[in-house]
Tab-separated table of C-alpha atoms and ligand atoms in Angstrom:
chain	number	residue	atom	x	y	z
A	1	MET	CA	9.334	6.402	13.469
A	2	LEU	CA	5.558	6.675	13.236
A	3	THR	CA	5.174	9.155	10.362
A	4	TYR	CA	2.246	11.564	9.902
A	5	SER	CA	1.217	9.741	6.715
A	6	HIS	CA	2.519	6.648	4.935
A	7	GLN	CA	2.221	4.764	1.654
A	8	ASN	CA	0.683	1.301	1.549
A	9	ILE	CA	2.810	-1.093	-0.522
A	10	ASP	CA	2.130	-4.837	-0.367
A	11	GLN	CA	2.888	-7.936	-2.430
A	12	SER	CA	0.100	-7.171	-4.911
A	13	ASP	CA	1.701	-3.793	-5.706
A	14	ILE	CA	5.087	-5.425	-6.198
A	15	GLU	CA	3.563	-8.001	-8.538
A	16	ALA	CA	1.729	-5.306	-10.512
A	17	ILE	CA	4.982	-3.391	-10.986
A	18	VAL	CA	7.042	-6.457	-11.909
A	19	ASP	CA	4.374	-7.520	-14.398
A	20	ALA	CA	4.374	-4.101	-16.016
A	21	LEU	CA	8.172	-4.052	-16.126
A	22	LYS	CA	8.166	-7.325	-18.063
A	23	GLY	CA	5.768	-5.839	-20.596
A	24	GLU	CA	6.810	-4.679	-24.051
A	25	ILE	CA	5.758	-1.068	-23.503
A	26	LEU	CA	7.031	0.775	-20.437
A	27	THR	CA	5.508	4.152	-21.203
A	28	GLY	CA	2.824	5.509	-23.510
A	29	GLY	CA	0.919	2.202	-23.527
A	30	LYS	CA	-2.463	0.861	-22.546
A	31	LYS	CA	-1.886	0.915	-18.774
A	32	VAL	CA	-2.123	4.705	-18.951
A	33	GLU	CA	-5.631	4.584	-20.419
A	34	ASP	CA	-6.600	1.791	-18.031
A	35	PHE	CA	-5.554	3.855	-15.033
A	36	GLU	CA	-7.437	6.869	-16.380
A	37	GLN	CA	-10.514	4.722	-16.893
A	38	ALA	CA	-10.226	3.317	-13.353
A	39	LEU	CA	-10.033	6.833	-11.920
A	40	CYS	CA	-13.095	7.895	-13.911
A	41	GLU	CA	-15.069	4.941	-12.603
A	42	TYR	CA	-13.897	5.499	-9.033
A	43	VAL	CA	-14.898	9.165	-8.921
A	44	ASP	CA	-17.811	8.721	-11.365
A	45	ILE	CA	-16.618	11.269	-13.879
A	46	LYS	CA	-16.175	11.187	-17.667
A	47	TYR	CA	-12.563	12.098	-18.412
A	48	ALA	CA	-9.163	11.812	-16.784
A	49	CYS	CA	-5.582	12.613	-17.728
A	50	VAL	CA	-2.783	11.164	-15.590
A	51	LEU	CA	0.486	13.057	-15.324
A	52	ASN	CA	3.881	12.746	-13.698
A	53	SER	CA	2.875	14.906	-10.697
A	54	ALA	CA	0.035	16.964	-9.279
A	55	THR	CA	2.215	20.003	-9.907
A	56	SER	CA	2.214	19.172	-13.638
A	57	ALA	CA	-1.527	18.543	-13.384
A	58	LEU	CA	-2.081	21.977	-11.830
A	59	HIS	CA	0.162	23.652	-14.395
A	60	LEU	CA	-1.790	22.151	-17.290
A	61	ALA	CA	-5.147	22.784	-15.622
A	62	TYR	CA	-4.353	26.496	-15.310
A	63	SER	CA	-2.896	26.542	-18.831
A	64	ALA	CA	-5.959	24.883	-20.353
A	65	LEU	CA	-8.112	27.597	-18.772
A	66	ASN	CA	-6.025	30.332	-20.441
A	67	VAL	CA	-5.307	32.202	-17.232
A	68	LYS	CA	-2.324	34.114	-18.625
A	69	ASN	CA	-2.215	37.704	-17.253
A	70	LYS	CA	-5.291	37.039	-15.126
A	71	THR	CA	-5.598	36.667	-11.361
A	72	ILE	CA	-6.062	33.333	-9.611
A	73	LEU	CA	-7.812	33.375	-6.243
A	74	THR	CA	-6.510	30.596	-4.036
A	75	THR	CA	-5.787	29.539	-0.473
A	76	PRO	CA	-2.435	30.162	1.209
A	77	LEU	CA	-2.884	27.064	3.380
A	78	THR	CA	-1.595	24.478	0.912
A	79	PHE	CA	1.550	23.083	-0.594
A	80	ALA	CA	3.467	25.724	-2.582
A	81	ALA	CA	2.628	24.054	-5.904
A	82	THR	CA	-1.019	25.211	-5.836
A	83	ALA	CA	0.063	28.837	-6.345
A	84	ASN	CA	3.369	28.113	-8.119
A	85	ALA	CA	1.611	26.351	-10.979
A	86	ALA	CA	-0.600	29.400	-11.539
A	87	LEU	CA	2.517	31.550	-11.906
A	88	MET	CA	4.011	28.958	-14.245
A	89	ALA	CA	0.916	29.407	-16.430
A	90	GLY	CA	1.524	33.172	-16.518
A	91	ALA	CA	-1.164	34.193	-14.026
A	92	ARG	CA	-1.049	36.422	-10.948
A	93	VAL	CA	-1.899	34.953	-7.570
A	94	GLU	CA	-4.085	36.457	-4.859
A	95	PHE	CA	-4.578	34.707	-1.542
A	96	ILE	CA	-7.944	34.503	0.211
A	97	ASP	CA	-8.040	33.765	3.939
A	98	ILE	CA	-9.184	30.449	5.390
A	99	LYS	CA	-11.732	29.383	8.009
A	100	SER	CA	-11.092	27.440	11.203
A	101	ASP	CA	-11.211	24.102	9.318
A	102	GLY	CA	-8.269	25.125	7.136
A	103	ASN	CA	-10.370	25.516	3.981
A	104	ILE	CA	-10.718	28.692	1.937
A	105	ASP	CA	-13.446	31.029	3.213
A	106	GLU	CA	-16.224	31.122	0.608
A	107	LYS	CA	-17.599	34.333	2.138
A	108	LYS	CA	-14.267	36.046	1.559
A	109	ILE	CA	-14.234	34.800	-2.037
A	110	GLU	CA	-17.661	36.391	-2.442
A	111	GLN	CA	-16.480	39.711	-0.963
A	112	ARG	CA	-13.559	39.759	-3.383
A	113	LEU	CA	-15.774	39.014	-6.377
A	114	LYS	CA	-18.323	41.625	-5.337
A	115	ALA	CA	-15.591	44.259	-5.228
A	116	LYS	CA	-14.154	43.233	-8.620
A	117	SER	CA	-14.350	40.097	-10.724
A	118	GLU	CA	-13.338	40.839	-14.339
A	119	ASP	CA	-9.651	40.223	-13.568
A	120	ILE	CA	-10.165	36.678	-12.246
A	121	GLY	CA	-8.980	33.820	-14.481
A	122	ALA	CA	-9.910	30.987	-12.124
A	123	ILE	CA	-10.451	30.065	-8.501
A	124	CYS	CA	-8.415	27.174	-7.107
A	125	VAL	CA	-9.551	25.612	-3.832
A	126	VAL	CA	-7.878	22.878	-1.755
A	127	ASP	CA	-9.730	20.253	0.275
A	128	TYR	CA	-7.468	20.643	3.261
A	129	ALA	CA	-6.479	17.372	4.972
A	130	GLY	CA	-9.001	15.535	2.762
A	131	ASN	CA	-12.045	17.454	4.016
A	132	SER	CA	-14.079	18.986	1.179
A	133	VAL	CA	-14.511	22.739	0.827
A	134	GLU	CA	-18.093	24.119	0.773
A	135	MET	CA	-18.553	23.099	-2.846
A	136	ASP	CA	-22.174	24.191	-3.403
A	137	GLU	CA	-21.507	27.749	-2.258
A	138	ILE	CA	-18.246	28.003	-4.224
A	139	CYS	CA	-19.749	26.498	-7.402
A	140	LYS	CA	-22.637	28.957	-7.187
A	141	LEU	CA	-20.234	31.891	-6.966
A	142	CYS	CA	-18.241	30.565	-9.925
A	143	LYS	CA	-21.438	30.171	-11.922
A	144	ASP	CA	-22.793	33.612	-10.991
A	145	TYR	CA	-19.545	35.320	-11.947
A	146	ASN	CA	-18.708	32.947	-14.815
A	147	ILE	CA	-15.324	31.946	-13.410
A	148	PRO	CA	-13.805	28.477	-13.848
A	149	LEU	CA	-13.115	26.424	-10.724
A	150	ILE	CA	-10.138	24.144	-10.085
A	151	ASP	CA	-10.304	21.791	-7.125
A	152	ASP	CA	-6.824	20.846	-5.935
A	153	ALA	CA	-8.060	17.636	-4.337
A	154	SER	CA	-4.524	16.307	-3.857
A	155	HIS	CA	-5.500	15.280	-0.305
A	156	ALA	CA	-8.978	14.098	-1.043
A	157	LEU	CA	-9.168	11.104	-3.391
A	158	GLY	CA	-11.996	8.971	-1.995
A	159	ALA	CA	-13.512	11.758	0.126
A	160	TYR	CA	-17.191	12.681	-0.184
A	161	TYR	CA	-19.218	15.871	-0.331
A	162	LYS	CA	-23.002	15.375	-0.046
A	163	ASN	CA	-22.900	11.751	-1.252
A	164	GLU	CA	-20.677	12.467	-4.227
A	165	LYS	CA	-16.971	11.835	-4.509
A	166	VAL	CA	-14.778	14.922	-4.204
A	167	GLY	CA	-13.563	15.864	-7.681
A	168	LYS	CA	-16.941	15.775	-9.442
A	169	LYS	CA	-18.042	19.363	-9.064
A	170	ALA	CA	-15.217	21.645	-10.221
A	171	ASP	CA	-14.419	22.274	-13.888
A	172	LEU	CA	-11.088	20.544	-13.336
A	173	SER	CA	-10.025	18.540	-10.271
A	174	ILE	CA	-6.503	17.522	-9.342
A	175	PHE	CA	-5.162	14.483	-7.497
A	176	SER	CA	-1.625	13.759	-6.337
A	177	PHE	CA	-0.062	10.303	-6.186
A	178	HIS	CA	2.978	11.270	-4.148
A	179	PRO	CA	3.683	8.562	-1.513
A	180	VAL	CA	2.124	10.518	1.377
A	181	LYS	CA	-1.157	10.989	-0.537
A	182	PRO	CA	-4.146	8.566	-0.517
A	183	ILE	CA	-2.675	6.402	-3.326
A	184	THR	CA	0.784	6.443	-4.873
A	185	THR	CA	2.467	5.946	-8.247
A	186	PHE	CA	5.861	7.018	-6.772
A	187	GLU	CA	5.462	10.472	-8.302
A	188	GLY	CA	2.242	11.186	-10.167
A	189	GLY	CA	-0.967	13.129	-10.472
A	190	ALA	CA	-4.165	13.499	-12.460
A	191	VAL	CA	-6.674	16.004	-13.771
A	192	ILE	CA	-10.278	14.846	-14.034
A	193	SER	CA	-13.277	16.578	-15.573
A	194	ASN	CA	-16.579	16.159	-17.344
A	195	ASN	CA	-15.336	18.634	-19.958
A	196	GLU	CA	-13.932	16.692	-22.901
A	197	GLU	CA	-12.336	19.708	-24.595
A	198	LEU	CA	-10.331	20.680	-21.517
A	199	ILE	CA	-9.003	17.156	-20.985
A	200	LYS	CA	-8.122	16.917	-24.702
A	201	LYS	CA	-6.122	20.125	-24.433
A	202	ILE	CA	-4.395	18.883	-21.279
A	203	LYS	CA	-3.511	15.577	-22.960
A	204	LEU	CA	-1.999	17.473	-25.878
A	205	LEU	CA	0.099	19.623	-23.540
A	206	ARG	CA	1.145	16.522	-21.581
A	207	SER	CA	3.141	15.295	-24.552
A	208	HIS	CA	4.886	18.255	-26.213
A	209	GLY	CA	1.734	19.650	-27.811
A	210	ILE	CA	2.351	17.150	-30.603
A	211	SER	CA	-0.455	15.273	-32.281
A	212	LYS	CA	0.175	12.283	-34.566
A	213	LYS	CA	-1.110	12.472	-38.143
A	214	ARG	CA	-0.079	9.719	-40.563
A	215	PHE	CA	2.914	7.356	-40.427
A	216	TRP	CA	5.872	9.570	-39.509
A	217	ASP	CA	3.985	12.783	-39.888
A	218	SER	CA	2.881	14.682	-36.829
A	219	ASP	CA	2.045	18.258	-36.020
A	220	MET	CA	2.939	20.382	-33.057
A	221	LEU	CA	-0.041	22.550	-32.206
A	222	GLU	CA	0.967	24.014	-28.855
A	223	LEU	CA	4.132	24.552	-26.861
A	224	GLY	CA	3.833	21.461	-24.658
A	225	TYR	CA	5.804	19.499	-22.087
A	226	ASN	CA	6.761	15.963	-21.228
A	227	TYR	CA	4.505	15.418	-18.232
A	228	ARG	CA	3.675	11.777	-19.007
A	229	LEU	CA	3.209	9.071	-16.391
A	230	SER	CA	4.800	5.703	-17.269
A	231	ASP	CA	2.917	2.427	-17.733
A	232	VAL	CA	4.838	0.954	-14.795
A	233	ALA	CA	3.615	3.782	-12.551
A	234	CYS	CA	0.083	3.385	-13.919
A	235	ALA	CA	0.129	-0.352	-13.190
A	236	LEU	CA	0.915	0.530	-9.582
A	237	GLY	CA	-1.818	3.174	-9.579
A	238	ILE	CA	-4.445	0.706	-10.800
A	239	ASN	CA	-3.581	-1.694	-7.991
A	240	GLN	CA	-3.418	1.077	-5.402
A	241	LEU	CA	-6.880	2.291	-6.335
A	242	LYS	CA	-8.310	-1.173	-5.650
A	243	LYS	CA	-7.081	-0.954	-2.060
A	244	LEU	CA	-8.031	2.671	-1.452
A	245	ASP	CA	-11.446	2.191	0.190
A	246	ARG	CA	-10.043	-0.366	2.622
A	247	ASN	CA	-7.191	1.996	3.523
A	248	LEU	CA	-9.544	4.938	3.946
A	249	GLU	CA	-11.604	2.867	6.382
A	250	LYS	CA	-8.509	2.193	8.454
A	251	ARG	CA	-7.624	5.900	8.452
A	252	GLU	CA	-11.176	6.725	9.502
A	253	GLU	CA	-10.936	4.295	12.400
A	254	ILE	CA	-7.753	5.967	13.703
A	255	ALA	CA	-9.233	9.441	13.163
A	256	GLN	CA	-12.444	8.565	15.007
A	257	PHE	CA	-10.431	7.232	17.925
A	258	TYR	CA	-8.604	10.578	18.074
A	259	ASP	CA	-11.857	12.552	17.672
A	260	LYS	CA	-13.307	10.804	20.692
A	261	GLU	CA	-10.199	10.859	22.894
A	262	PHE	CA	-9.454	14.510	22.146
A	263	GLU	CA	-12.941	15.834	22.839
A	264	LYS	CA	-12.817	18.788	25.229
A	265	ASN	CA	-9.150	18.379	26.121
A	266	PRO	CA	-7.414	21.425	27.662
A	267	TYR	CA	-4.584	21.703	25.093
A	268	PHE	CA	-5.902	21.811	21.547
A	269	SER	CA	-8.934	21.607	19.295
A	270	THR	CA	-9.516	19.325	16.330
A	271	ILE	CA	-11.433	19.814	13.081
A	272	LYS	CA	-14.982	18.494	13.097
A	273	ILE	CA	-16.027	16.926	9.800
A	274	LYS	CA	-19.557	18.100	8.927
A	275	ASN	CA	-22.190	15.402	8.655
A	276	TYR	CA	-22.609	15.878	4.875
A	277	LYS	CA	-18.914	15.253	4.240
A	278	LYS	CA	-16.570	12.314	4.563
A	279	SER	CA	-12.865	13.135	4.772
A	280	SER	CA	-10.117	10.959	3.295
A	281	ARG	CA	-8.275	11.730	6.549
A	282	HIS	CA	-5.096	12.406	4.603
A	283	LEU	CA	-3.937	14.444	7.621
A	284	TYR	CA	-5.070	14.547	11.207
A	285	PRO	CA	-4.468	18.182	12.210
A	286	ILE	CA	-4.572	19.314	15.830
A	287	LEU	CA	-4.784	23.041	16.591
A	288	LEU	CA	-2.900	24.014	19.747
A	289	PHE	CA	-4.484	26.654	21.953
A	290	PRO	CA	-2.660	30.037	21.806
A	291	GLU	CA	-0.893	29.486	25.152
A	292	PHE	CA	1.138	26.769	23.407
A	293	TYR	CA	2.063	28.686	20.221
A	294	CYS	CA	5.487	29.722	21.498
A	295	GLN	CA	6.294	26.207	22.680
A	296	LYS	CA	5.503	24.543	19.369
A	297	GLU	CA	9.151	23.833	18.540
A	298	ASP	CA	9.629	22.139	21.912
A	299	ILE	CA	6.453	20.103	21.480
A	300	PHE	CA	7.508	19.109	17.952
A	301	GLN	CA	10.968	18.047	19.171
A	302	ALA	CA	9.582	16.143	22.180
A	303	LEU	CA	7.239	14.184	19.888
A	304	LEU	CA	10.092	13.366	17.487
A	305	ASP	CA	12.176	12.187	20.452
A	306	LYS	CA	9.399	9.719	21.269
A	307	GLY	CA	9.327	8.412	17.682
A	308	ILE	CA	6.212	10.352	16.649
A	309	GLY	CA	6.832	11.930	13.240
A	310	VAL	CA	4.668	15.029	13.270
A	311	GLN	CA	4.634	17.720	10.574
A	312	VAL	CA	3.124	21.181	10.110
A	313	HIS	CA	0.661	21.851	7.253
A	314	TYR	CA	1.224	24.532	6.118
A	315	LYS	CA	3.415	27.583	6.285
A	316	PRO	CA	1.168	30.038	4.381
A	317	THR	CA	2.472	30.319	0.813
A	318	TYR	CA	2.824	34.121	1.117
A	319	GLU	CA	5.385	33.599	3.905
A	320	PHE	CA	7.968	32.147	1.511
A	321	SER	CA	10.767	34.557	0.486
A	322	PHE	CA	9.887	34.160	-3.171
A	323	TYR	CA	6.303	35.285	-2.583
A	324	LYS	CA	7.349	38.097	-0.243
A	325	LYS	CA	9.527	39.440	-3.035
A	326	LEU	CA	6.710	39.032	-5.535
A	327	LEU	CA	3.765	40.300	-3.479
A	328	GLY	CA	5.255	42.085	-0.472
A	329	GLN	CA	4.398	41.146	3.111
A	330	ILE	CA	0.874	39.764	3.397
A	331	ARG	CA	-1.028	39.065	6.609
A	332	LEU	CA	-4.127	36.917	6.617
A	333	GLU	CA	-5.160	36.487	10.206
A	334	ASN	CA	-6.738	33.054	10.122
A	335	ALA	CA	-4.003	31.481	7.991
A	336	ASP	CA	-1.321	33.036	10.233
A	337	ASN	CA	-2.943	31.660	13.384
A	338	PHE	CA	-3.639	28.278	11.820
A	339	TYR	CA	0.052	27.988	10.995
A	340	LYS	CA	0.989	28.818	14.580
A	341	ALA	CA	-1.499	26.304	15.974
A	342	GLU	CA	-1.295	23.341	13.628
A	343	LEU	CA	0.448	19.987	14.050
A	344	SER	CA	-0.341	16.922	11.910
A	345	ILE	CA	-0.117	13.771	14.004
A	346	PRO	CA	0.233	10.218	12.620
A	347	CYS	CA	-2.970	8.964	10.983
A	348	HIS	CA	-2.730	6.259	8.330
A	349	GLN	CA	-3.481	2.669	7.447
A	350	GLU	CA	-0.063	1.322	8.481
A	351	MET	CA	-0.747	2.028	12.172
A	352	ASN	CA	-3.187	0.394	14.587
A	353	LEU	CA	-5.264	1.628	17.528
A	354	GLN	CA	-2.423	0.753	19.907
A	355	ASP	CA	-0.188	3.176	18.001
A	356	ALA	CA	-2.923	5.817	18.102
A	357	LYS	CA	-3.265	5.370	21.861
A	358	PHE	CA	0.492	5.765	22.196
A	359	VAL	CA	0.308	9.013	20.202
A	360	LYS	CA	-2.545	10.282	22.380
A	361	ASP	CA	-0.882	9.381	25.704
A	362	THR	CA	2.486	10.795	24.642
A	363	LEU	CA	0.936	13.990	23.309
A	364	PHE	CA	-1.070	14.622	26.502
A	365	ASP	CA	1.972	13.805	28.582
A	366	ILE	CA	4.176	16.295	26.711
A	367	LEU	CA	1.540	19.041	26.736
A	368	GLU	CA	0.880	18.588	30.451
A	369	LYS	CA	4.574	19.040	31.230
A	370	ILE	CA	5.323	21.884	28.845
A	371	LYS	CA	5.510	25.362	30.332
A	372	LYS	CA	2.547	27.374	29.133
A	373	GLY	CA	2.948	31.059	28.423
A	374	TYR	CA	1.644	33.497	25.851
A	375	CYS	CA	4.170	34.580	23.246
A	376	GLY	CA	6.132	37.793	23.441
B	401	PLP	C1	1.110	17.238	-2.655
B	401	PLP	C2	0.358	18.389	-3.134
B	401	PLP	C3	0.608	18.984	-4.373
B	401	PLP	C4	1.755	18.585	-5.257
B	401	PLP	O1	1.733	17.240	-5.546
B	401	PLP	P1	2.927	16.561	-6.373
B	401	PLP	O2	2.298	15.319	-6.905
B	401	PLP	O3	4.002	16.276	-5.372
B	401	PLP	O4	3.362	17.493	-7.429
B	401	PLP	C5	-0.208	20.027	-4.783
B	401	PLP	N1	-1.195	20.485	-4.004
B	401	PLP	C6	-1.457	19.951	-2.792
B	401	PLP	C7	-2.581	20.490	-1.985
B	401	PLP	C8	-0.670	18.907	-2.315
B	401	PLP	O5	-0.907	18.409	-1.097
């Protein structure tokens, strides 16, 4: 099965893991700091804290910003954890609609802030599919209204916005190292920042809120967690990071093939990456035209039958039962339509152009044969 995304594990990763396993210290050792340092150098930022998942990273990012009883503005077009972690930190969540590229609509953020802004604890954006949000506009809003910004860049390690790596501009930026993401540490995540105090606080919360004093004596300053990432996982992360640029190039090659082949086709549109951005191409989303919305299950099944492992990113967070109970039924038009239209097709470094051509031919073939018809 050609999956929509895939990890890259080779002999060098295996050796890095085996080496770390033979070491004296399996967790809480120097590999953790080394991985954090490597991330800082890669993104060109001052501080990093690695954690056992991006969900933990988001939870501690929100917590460090003291968002309790405040409202978080975020996108519904993301993995559930983006909003869940805000709730875990005691905040309320309010969803802002997206634009046609799947990213949060900065104009709608502005409208919301103009109407009322004192209740906002933070804004959390997501660089959907690895394509940066409009960072300058969003940072300006955050500055004008004095609101902290979290960038859930779980998709976007290695992506660029105006010649800078994604993750540099927000107060806190998040990466995920789940196997489908740009690099993996099995499970894992990170928070990066230029703000030393925030990263210090996050590091304290990562390990029970306990700080060592002298010999056996320690003090617990905050109610913390065990969100640590092991040295073995960090050893893998360090090696993965070395291969990231090469893998991103391969993803870009597949994505550019699709971009070209899909231009002006009669079935779906694709997302154009603006010339001042470079996507990590974590996902390659196609957006079916409305006459195919009602056939999406059939299209999905037909692709699976041909060995093409597509996925849908994402069911808007407010559509989950839990959120319906919490917030009532919400309708955001663009997110609703995006969900109806979207399919993520295989795009990763483990496939070649032949595979991409197979995906293209099969997709066109299926869409040509499928019965069109507007829903309802
Ligand atoms: C994957 C993902 C997460 C959660 O990552 P984990 O490391 O699995 O906890 C959060 N936000 C986004 C946007 C993601 O894609």
